[in-house]
Amino acid sequence: MSSILLGSIEAGGTKFVCAVGDMDFKVQEQTSFPTGDPEETMKKVIDFFSAYDISAIAIGSFGPVDIDPHSENYGKILATPKLEWRGFDILSALKKYFDLPIYLTTDVNASAFGEYTMGAAKDANSCVYFTVGTGIGGGVIQNGEFIGGLTHLEMGHTFVKRHPDDIDFEGVCPYHGADCLEGAASGPSLQARTGLRGETVTEEHDVWDIEAYYIAQLALNTRLNFAPEKIIFGGGVMQQEHLMSKVRSIFTELNNGYVEVPPLEDYIVNPAIPENGSATVGNFALALRELNK
Amino acid sequence: MSSILLGSIEAGGTKFVCAVGDMDFKVQEQTSFPTGDPEETMKKVIDFFSAYDISAIAIGSFGPVDIDPHSENYGKILATPKLEWRGFDILSALKKYFDLPIYLTTDVNASAFGEYTMGAAKDANSCVYFTVGTGIGGGVIQNGEFIGGLTHLEMGHTFVKRHPDDIDFEGVCPYHGADCLEGAASGPSLQARTGLRGETVTEEHDVWDIEAYYIAQLALNTRLNFAPEKIIFGGGVMQQEHLMSKVRSIFTELNNGYVEVPPLEDYIVNPAIPENGSATVGNFALALRELNK
């Protein structure tokens, strides 16, 4: 058993990360490359894994992607703005080369599963994982199962209350302007407001109060909608501790004593798996689960 | 087997409905009475069921209520504004008289389970049920299980975008003003805006556009947060067909072509079980499930 190797594909919109891991979900080998067109990208993926005797693979993909095994479009990337990927069947492209159990889910579901298995939610029965970066997305796990019936979730496009000082901002979501979280609080929204890339905006800038107001609403709505045991925020925007503490403090203001919560330092947290490794660990665990089915 | 009888207790904040049903979840006998203090109310409940040879009971209770069997407060009504019920252990009060399997959940979970079993979601694997009345609450089912890890959900207190013509409304939620759905769109909010009880406000009144705007956001956020196969709206406020069609039409505007949805007449619907019977059917089904455990 100790020789079993598992494969992880983190198929992001800008970057692919492929990894081979062992039964302890430790990375043995890893590679990453920019996301090109489907053919060249998948060729790199296949070349990488061909060098190993892999027993199962899991893919955490950018979306929208059809992850319903009962659907006729199962495995296909759907209406993404990356036109060359639209309609591409990422699952079949792999199955052609690897006659193995292959599990497909979303990138945020994979990260959620990693944190649930070995990270911030390892002692919990439920968690919600968000990424706040170029986009905003979330994955939800309860008792080991992902939430999502009709298709995967699109939590980044939920509507929230506009910050009183942000009423005139036009937002960056092509569908919802600044009405949805992705339009009002994704990385590009920070840039649209300040003219600066998020990581270069100083801690003192007022935009962080606005950002924290939206993320705090997301956290509060998540507590009310799912009552998860942990709420985890990953992604580039959330890596700043000053932002996390603002989020916790505005959460408390907005909740106004209504709903009970654990101490927020333990409840609204960053990922515990270092080096953006949540999705890779999650994929290893999902690949193993698929193998054991 | 055909002689087995099941008990349903719909423990509402203003009214209790107790029913005895058969294995087909048909009501054999039913009674209802206003919610008084815990002692007199539970005496009526116990008197009613004592006349039957019941095999199992399910309770759908107003909240907040501790429905976690692993919690030390399991069975207790929590921080309700109904002070005499605060801390009352509704489950133990019943167990003292009935040595039976007794299942406890929230009122909206019971209604959701009824619609999932025999109502609007009977052919679905997932659904979300909302009540919009004196308060706003929701229950979520996926693959037969309720969503909610830490405790039951409080979806009525989620924050949404304020209607542009409703910015100055103070709202009716003692915790969140008009920021949360219960503050902005519950029955009492209609009365606060118009001075009229909801059922007497004419179809032409502008307040319905505001109401529909909030309910449409709730429906859209629900589609994005849970991707359920059905979204069901019960409760007094939602019984008007003109409101449901406004909600569907604003949902389409707000979504702006982003997320795929089934035809909305089949997706955003009223309960299919007549005469407010969803919770009773749900309780029968939950009592039977508890009996079969």
XYZ file of C-alpha atoms in Angstrom, chain B residues 5 10 47 51 153 235:
6
model
C -49.504 5.818 13.654
C -45.724 21.908 14.488
C -53.511 15.155 26.123
C -55.579 9.158 22.998
C -29.701 27.880 9.748
C -45.717 31.583 4.390
